Short mmCIF file of C-alpha atoms (C1' of nucleotides) in Angstrom, two decimals:
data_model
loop_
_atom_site.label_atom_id
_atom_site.label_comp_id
_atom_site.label_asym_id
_atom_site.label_seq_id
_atom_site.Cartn_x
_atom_site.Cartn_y
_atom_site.Cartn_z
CA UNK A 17 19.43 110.44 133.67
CA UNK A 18 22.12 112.30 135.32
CA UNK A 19 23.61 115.29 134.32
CA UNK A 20 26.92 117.58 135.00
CA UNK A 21 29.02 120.00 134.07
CA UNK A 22 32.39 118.75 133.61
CA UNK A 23 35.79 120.49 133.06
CA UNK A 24 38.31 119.55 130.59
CA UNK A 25 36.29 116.63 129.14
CA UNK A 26 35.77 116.10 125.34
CA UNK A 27 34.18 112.27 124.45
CA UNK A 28 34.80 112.56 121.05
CA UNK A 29 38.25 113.45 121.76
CA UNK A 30 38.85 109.88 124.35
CA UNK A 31 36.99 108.10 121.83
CA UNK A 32 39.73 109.10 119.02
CA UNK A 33 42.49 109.10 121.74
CA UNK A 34 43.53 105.31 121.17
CA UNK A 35 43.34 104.86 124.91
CA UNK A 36 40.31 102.64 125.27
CA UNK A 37 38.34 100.56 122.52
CA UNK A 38 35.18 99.74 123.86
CA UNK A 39 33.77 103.43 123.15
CA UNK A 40 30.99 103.11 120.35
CA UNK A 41 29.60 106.39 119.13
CA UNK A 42 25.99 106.34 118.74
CA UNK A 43 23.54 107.44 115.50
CA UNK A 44 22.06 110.09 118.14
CA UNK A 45 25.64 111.60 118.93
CA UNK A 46 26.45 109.93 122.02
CA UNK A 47 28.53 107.25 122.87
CA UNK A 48 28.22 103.71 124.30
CA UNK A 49 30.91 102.77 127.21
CA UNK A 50 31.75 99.53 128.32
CA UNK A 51 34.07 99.22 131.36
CA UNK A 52 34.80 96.14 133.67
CA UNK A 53 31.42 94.39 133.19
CA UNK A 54 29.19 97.70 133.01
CA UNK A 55 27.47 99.71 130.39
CA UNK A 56 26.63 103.88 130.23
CA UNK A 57 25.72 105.94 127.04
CA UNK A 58 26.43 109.41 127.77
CA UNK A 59 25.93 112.45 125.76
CA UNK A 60 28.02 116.10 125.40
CA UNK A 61 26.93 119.22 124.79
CA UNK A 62 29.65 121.76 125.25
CA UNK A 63 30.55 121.26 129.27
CA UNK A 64 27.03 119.78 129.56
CA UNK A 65 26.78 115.78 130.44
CA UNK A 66 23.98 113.44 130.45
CA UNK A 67 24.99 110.05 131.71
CA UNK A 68 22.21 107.16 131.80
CA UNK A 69 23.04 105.61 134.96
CA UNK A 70 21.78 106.64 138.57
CA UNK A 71 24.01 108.47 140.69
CA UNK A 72 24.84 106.13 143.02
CA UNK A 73 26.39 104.49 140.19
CA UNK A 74 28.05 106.92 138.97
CA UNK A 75 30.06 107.63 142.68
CA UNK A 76 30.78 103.91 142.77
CA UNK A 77 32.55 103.46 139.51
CA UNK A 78 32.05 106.25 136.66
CA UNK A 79 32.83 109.24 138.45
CA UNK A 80 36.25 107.21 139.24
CA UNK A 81 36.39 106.07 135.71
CA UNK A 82 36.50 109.19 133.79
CA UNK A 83 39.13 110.37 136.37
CA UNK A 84 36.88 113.57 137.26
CA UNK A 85 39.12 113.75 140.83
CA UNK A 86 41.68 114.57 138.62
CA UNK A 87 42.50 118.66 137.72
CA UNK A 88 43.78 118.59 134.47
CA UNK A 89 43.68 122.06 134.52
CA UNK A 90 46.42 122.60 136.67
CA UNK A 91 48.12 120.34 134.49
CA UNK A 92 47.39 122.26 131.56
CA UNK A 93 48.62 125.32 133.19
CA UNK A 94 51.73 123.86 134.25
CA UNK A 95 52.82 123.58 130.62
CA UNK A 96 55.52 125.88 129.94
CA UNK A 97 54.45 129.06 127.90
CA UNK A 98 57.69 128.54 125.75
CA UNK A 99 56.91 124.91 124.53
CA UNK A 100 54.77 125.80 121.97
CA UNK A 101 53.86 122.77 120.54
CA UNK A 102 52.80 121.55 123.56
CA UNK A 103 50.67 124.48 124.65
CA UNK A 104 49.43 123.84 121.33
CA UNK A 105 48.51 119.89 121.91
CA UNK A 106 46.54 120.99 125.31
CA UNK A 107 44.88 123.38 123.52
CA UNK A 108 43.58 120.91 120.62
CA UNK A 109 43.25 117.42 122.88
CA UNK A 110 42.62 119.30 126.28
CA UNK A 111 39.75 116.94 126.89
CA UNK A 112 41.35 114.26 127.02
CA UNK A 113 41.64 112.16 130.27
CA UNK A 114 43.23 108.96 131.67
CA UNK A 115 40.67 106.37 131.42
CA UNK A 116 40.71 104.32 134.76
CA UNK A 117 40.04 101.21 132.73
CA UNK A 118 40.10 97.42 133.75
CA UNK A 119 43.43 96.13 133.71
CA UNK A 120 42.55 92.68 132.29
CA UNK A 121 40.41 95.17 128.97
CA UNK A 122 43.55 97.38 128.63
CA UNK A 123 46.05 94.39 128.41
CA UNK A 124 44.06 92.82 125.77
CA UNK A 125 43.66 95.81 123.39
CA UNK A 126 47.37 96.76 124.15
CA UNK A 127 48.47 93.17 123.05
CA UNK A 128 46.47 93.61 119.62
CA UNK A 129 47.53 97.60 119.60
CA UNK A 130 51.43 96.53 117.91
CA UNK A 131 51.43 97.05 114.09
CA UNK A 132 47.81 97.60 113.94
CA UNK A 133 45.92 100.58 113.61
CA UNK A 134 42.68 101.80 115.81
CA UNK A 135 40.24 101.12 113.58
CA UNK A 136 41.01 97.64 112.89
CA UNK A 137 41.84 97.02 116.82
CA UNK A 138 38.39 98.35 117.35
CA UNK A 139 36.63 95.83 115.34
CA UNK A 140 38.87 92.80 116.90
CA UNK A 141 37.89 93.69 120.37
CA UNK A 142 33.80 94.43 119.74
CA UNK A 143 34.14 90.77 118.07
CA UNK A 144 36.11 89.21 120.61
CA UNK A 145 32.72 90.64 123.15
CA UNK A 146 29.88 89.87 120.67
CA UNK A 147 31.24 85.74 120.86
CA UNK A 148 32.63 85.50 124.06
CA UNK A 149 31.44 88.25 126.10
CA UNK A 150 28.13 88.45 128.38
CA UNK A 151 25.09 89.53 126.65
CA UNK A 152 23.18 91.65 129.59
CA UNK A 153 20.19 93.88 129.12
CA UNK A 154 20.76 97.35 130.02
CA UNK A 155 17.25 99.33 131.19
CA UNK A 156 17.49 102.84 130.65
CA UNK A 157 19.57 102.80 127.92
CA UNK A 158 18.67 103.22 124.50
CA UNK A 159 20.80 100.58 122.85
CA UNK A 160 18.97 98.17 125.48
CA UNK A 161 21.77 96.00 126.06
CA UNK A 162 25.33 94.94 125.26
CA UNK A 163 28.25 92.29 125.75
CA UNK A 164 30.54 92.42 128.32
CA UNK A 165 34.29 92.24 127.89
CA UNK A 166 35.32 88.32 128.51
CA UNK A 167 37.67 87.75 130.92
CA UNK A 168 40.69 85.00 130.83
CA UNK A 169 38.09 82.35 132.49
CA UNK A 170 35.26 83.15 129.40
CA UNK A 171 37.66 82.51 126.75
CA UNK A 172 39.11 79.43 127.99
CA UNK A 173 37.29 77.36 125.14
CA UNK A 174 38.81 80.12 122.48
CA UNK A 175 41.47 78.73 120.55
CA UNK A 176 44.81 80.71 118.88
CA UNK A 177 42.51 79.79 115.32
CA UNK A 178 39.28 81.34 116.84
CA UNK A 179 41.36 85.02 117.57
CA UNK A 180 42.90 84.83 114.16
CA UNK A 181 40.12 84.58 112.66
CA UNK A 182 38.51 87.79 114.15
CA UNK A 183 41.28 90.03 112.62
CA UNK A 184 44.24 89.20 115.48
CA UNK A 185 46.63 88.13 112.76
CA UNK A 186 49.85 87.09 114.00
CA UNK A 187 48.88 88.58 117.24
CA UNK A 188 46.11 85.43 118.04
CA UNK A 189 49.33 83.39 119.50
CA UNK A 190 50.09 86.05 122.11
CA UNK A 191 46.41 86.16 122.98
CA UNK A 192 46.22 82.46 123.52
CA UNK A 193 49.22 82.06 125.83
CA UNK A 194 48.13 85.82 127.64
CA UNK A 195 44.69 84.08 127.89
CA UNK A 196 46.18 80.56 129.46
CA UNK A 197 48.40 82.11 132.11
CA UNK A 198 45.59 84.47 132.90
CA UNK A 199 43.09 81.94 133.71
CA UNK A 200 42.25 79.93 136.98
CA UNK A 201 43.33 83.30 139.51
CA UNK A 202 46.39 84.03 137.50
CA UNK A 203 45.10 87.57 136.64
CA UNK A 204 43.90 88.01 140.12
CA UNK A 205 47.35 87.23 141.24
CA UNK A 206 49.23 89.06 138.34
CA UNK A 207 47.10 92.05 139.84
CA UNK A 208 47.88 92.10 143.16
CA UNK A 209 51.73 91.99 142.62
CA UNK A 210 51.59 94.61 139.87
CA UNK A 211 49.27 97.56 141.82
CA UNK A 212 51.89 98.12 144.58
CA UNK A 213 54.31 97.37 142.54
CA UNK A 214 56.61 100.37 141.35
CA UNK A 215 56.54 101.49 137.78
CA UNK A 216 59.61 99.93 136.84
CA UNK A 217 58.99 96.88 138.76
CA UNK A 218 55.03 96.69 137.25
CA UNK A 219 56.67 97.44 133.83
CA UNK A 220 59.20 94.81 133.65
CA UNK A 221 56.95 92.29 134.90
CA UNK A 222 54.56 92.97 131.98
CA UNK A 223 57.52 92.20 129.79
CA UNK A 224 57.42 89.15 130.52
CA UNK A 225 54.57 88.48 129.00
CA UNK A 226 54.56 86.52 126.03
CA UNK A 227 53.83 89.37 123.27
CA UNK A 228 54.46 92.65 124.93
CA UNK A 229 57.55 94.61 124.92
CA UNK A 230 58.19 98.15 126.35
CA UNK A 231 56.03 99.84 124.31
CA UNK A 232 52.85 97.58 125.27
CA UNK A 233 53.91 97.36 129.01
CA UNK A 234 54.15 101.30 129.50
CA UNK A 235 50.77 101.17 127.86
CA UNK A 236 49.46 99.01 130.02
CA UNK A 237 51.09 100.48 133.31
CA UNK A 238 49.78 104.27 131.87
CA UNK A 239 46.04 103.13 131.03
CA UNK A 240 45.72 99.64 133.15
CA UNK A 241 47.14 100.50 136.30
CA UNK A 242 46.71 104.33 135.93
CA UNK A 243 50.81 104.90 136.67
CA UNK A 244 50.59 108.58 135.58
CA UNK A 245 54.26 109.02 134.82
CA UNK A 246 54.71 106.41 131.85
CA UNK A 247 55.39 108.17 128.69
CA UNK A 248 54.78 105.55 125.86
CA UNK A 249 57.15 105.94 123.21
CA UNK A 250 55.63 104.70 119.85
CA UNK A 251 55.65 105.92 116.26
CA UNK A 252 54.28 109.13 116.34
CA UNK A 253 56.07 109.86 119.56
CA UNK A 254 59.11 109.16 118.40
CA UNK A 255 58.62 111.18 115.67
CA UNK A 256 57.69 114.13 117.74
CA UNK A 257 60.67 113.68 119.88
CA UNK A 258 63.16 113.32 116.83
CA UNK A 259 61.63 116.75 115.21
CA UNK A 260 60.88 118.81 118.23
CA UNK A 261 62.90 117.85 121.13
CA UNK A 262 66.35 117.40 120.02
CA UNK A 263 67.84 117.92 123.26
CA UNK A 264 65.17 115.90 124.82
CA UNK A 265 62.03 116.29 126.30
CA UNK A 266 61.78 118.02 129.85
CA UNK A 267 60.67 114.66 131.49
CA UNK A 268 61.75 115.97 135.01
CA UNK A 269 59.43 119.41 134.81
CA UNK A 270 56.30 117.15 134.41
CA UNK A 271 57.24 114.55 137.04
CA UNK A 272 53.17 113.20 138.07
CA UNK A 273 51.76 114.11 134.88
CA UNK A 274 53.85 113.13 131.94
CA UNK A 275 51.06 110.21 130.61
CA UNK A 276 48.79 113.52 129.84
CA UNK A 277 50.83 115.22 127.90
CA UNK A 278 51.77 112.11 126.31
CA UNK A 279 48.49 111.75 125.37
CA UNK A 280 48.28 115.27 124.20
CA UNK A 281 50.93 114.84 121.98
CA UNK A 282 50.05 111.44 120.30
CA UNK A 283 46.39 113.07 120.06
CA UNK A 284 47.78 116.72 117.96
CA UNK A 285 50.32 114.30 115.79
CA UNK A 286 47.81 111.87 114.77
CA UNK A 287 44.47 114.59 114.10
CA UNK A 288 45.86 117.87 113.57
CA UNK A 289 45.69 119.17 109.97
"C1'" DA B 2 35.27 103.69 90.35
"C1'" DG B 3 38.51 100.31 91.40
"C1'" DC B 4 43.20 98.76 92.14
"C1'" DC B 5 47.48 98.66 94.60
"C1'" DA B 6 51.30 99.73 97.55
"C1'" DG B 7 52.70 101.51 101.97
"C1'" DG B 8 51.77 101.44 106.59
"C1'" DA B 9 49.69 100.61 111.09
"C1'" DA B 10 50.22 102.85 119.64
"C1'" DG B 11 55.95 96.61 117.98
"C1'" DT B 12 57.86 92.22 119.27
"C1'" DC B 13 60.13 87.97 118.53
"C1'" DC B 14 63.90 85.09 116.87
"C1'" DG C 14 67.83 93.28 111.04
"C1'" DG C 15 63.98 90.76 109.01
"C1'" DA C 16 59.50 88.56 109.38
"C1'" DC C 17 55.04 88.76 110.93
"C1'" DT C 18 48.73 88.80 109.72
"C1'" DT C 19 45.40 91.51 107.94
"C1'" DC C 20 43.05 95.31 106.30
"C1'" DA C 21 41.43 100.38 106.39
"C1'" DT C 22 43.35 104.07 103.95
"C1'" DG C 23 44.96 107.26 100.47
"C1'" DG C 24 47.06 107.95 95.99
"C1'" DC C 25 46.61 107.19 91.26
#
DNA sequence: AGCCAGGAAGTCC
DNA sequence: GGACTTCATGGC
């Protein structure tokens, strides 16, 4: 058991973020994370942190995970005092951070993320792991175990059918032909030409995937590649655009941080009363 | 309490 | 510009 104080870190805030889907909160008020084949429950208490893995463990991959290199301060204090809604949104979602989560996880729930709502993409994704995932004991924990995330090669006997019928909808035929040209390296190689790549290179390459569109593919460059300056423009955003930046939002000002305050804004337009 | 309509981090044709 | 799957959610 490991614990820190942390900065600018709220769980319960990531977990309602709509960043990441494989957060489950836990009856004792933590929260179960699964990321790229691994599993940590973790508990907050104010600034206070206990994370159930050894620290070694948590230099490797957590500490890396939760983006705690990252000063989101500074961000925060970069806002301008005059924007007031968004001094507002850092105030109410300042602990959020950008998740550095598994490209091949973030592409999936991105995929399912289009006309869908959080809750529902939730309980596609824990079904998609509980039948297809890795089930792998997890000492020190209290849940005791839990199923990994399958990757393109796991689900090759999955059929378009088999995702339908765990709540993809009309989303199951994306899936299948996302899973097919994913298998057998493809990822690997879709991978290795994306992380160099540029943003607008990585994001129109993602486009041309079967299924996502610029919404998805900004997503996926933000979250799955952990491109800092893509500013997904869904519902909500638009919204908050239309009402509150009629002569457009200062995209230049925030050059290297505009995917946080992105996510500060989705986060106060969705929650706040 | 139980039903129903509108809507959900969009994309394809 | 319309269709698309399904279902948690809120209004009545």
């Amino acid at each position: 058991m490991l614990e820190y104080r942390l900065p600018d870190l709220d769980l319960e805030q990531i977990a309602r973020s709509g960043q990441c889907f494989c957060w489950r909160a836990l009856e004792w008020g933590g929260y179960g994370v699964t990321a790229a084949g691994r599993y940590l429950e973790v508990k907050q208490q104010g600034d206070l942190f206990c994370f159930t893995c050894a620290e070694e463990e948590f230099y490797a991959f957590w500490r890396g995970y939760f983006d705690l290199d990252a000063d989101y301060g500074a961000v925060k204090r970069a806002i301008d005092p005059e924007d007031a809604l968004l001094t507002r949104a850092a105030a109410f979602g300042g602990g959020i951070r950008l998740l550095r989560q598994d490209l091949w996880e973030v592409m999936v729930c991105f995929l399912l993320s289009q006309n869908n709502n959080i809750t529902r993409i939730t309980r596609s994704v824990r079904l998609l792991c509980r039948r297809w995932g890795e089930h792998r004991s997890a000492p020190g924990t209290r849940a005791g175990s839990y199923f990994t995330f399958p990757g393109p090669d796991d689900l090759a006997g999955a059929a378009q059918e088999d995702f339908a019928a765990i709540g993809f909808g009309y989303r199951a035929k994306y899936m299948a032909a996302l899973c097919a040209q994913m298998r057998d390296g493809g990822l690997a190689r879709l991978e290795a030409e994306l992380r160099p790549a540029d943003g607008a290179q990585a994001e129109r390459r993602l486009m041309e995937l079967y299924g996502v569109g610029k919404k998805v593919a900004d997503c996926i460059c933000l979250f799955g590649l952990h491109k800092r300056d893509f500013f997904p423009v869904d519902t909500h955003i638009r919204h908050v655009l239309e009402a509150r930046y009629p002569l457009g939002f200062p995209f230049e000002r925030y050059q290297g941080s505009l995917g946080i305050l992105q996510q500060y804004l989705f986060y106060y337009d969705l929650y706040h009363g």
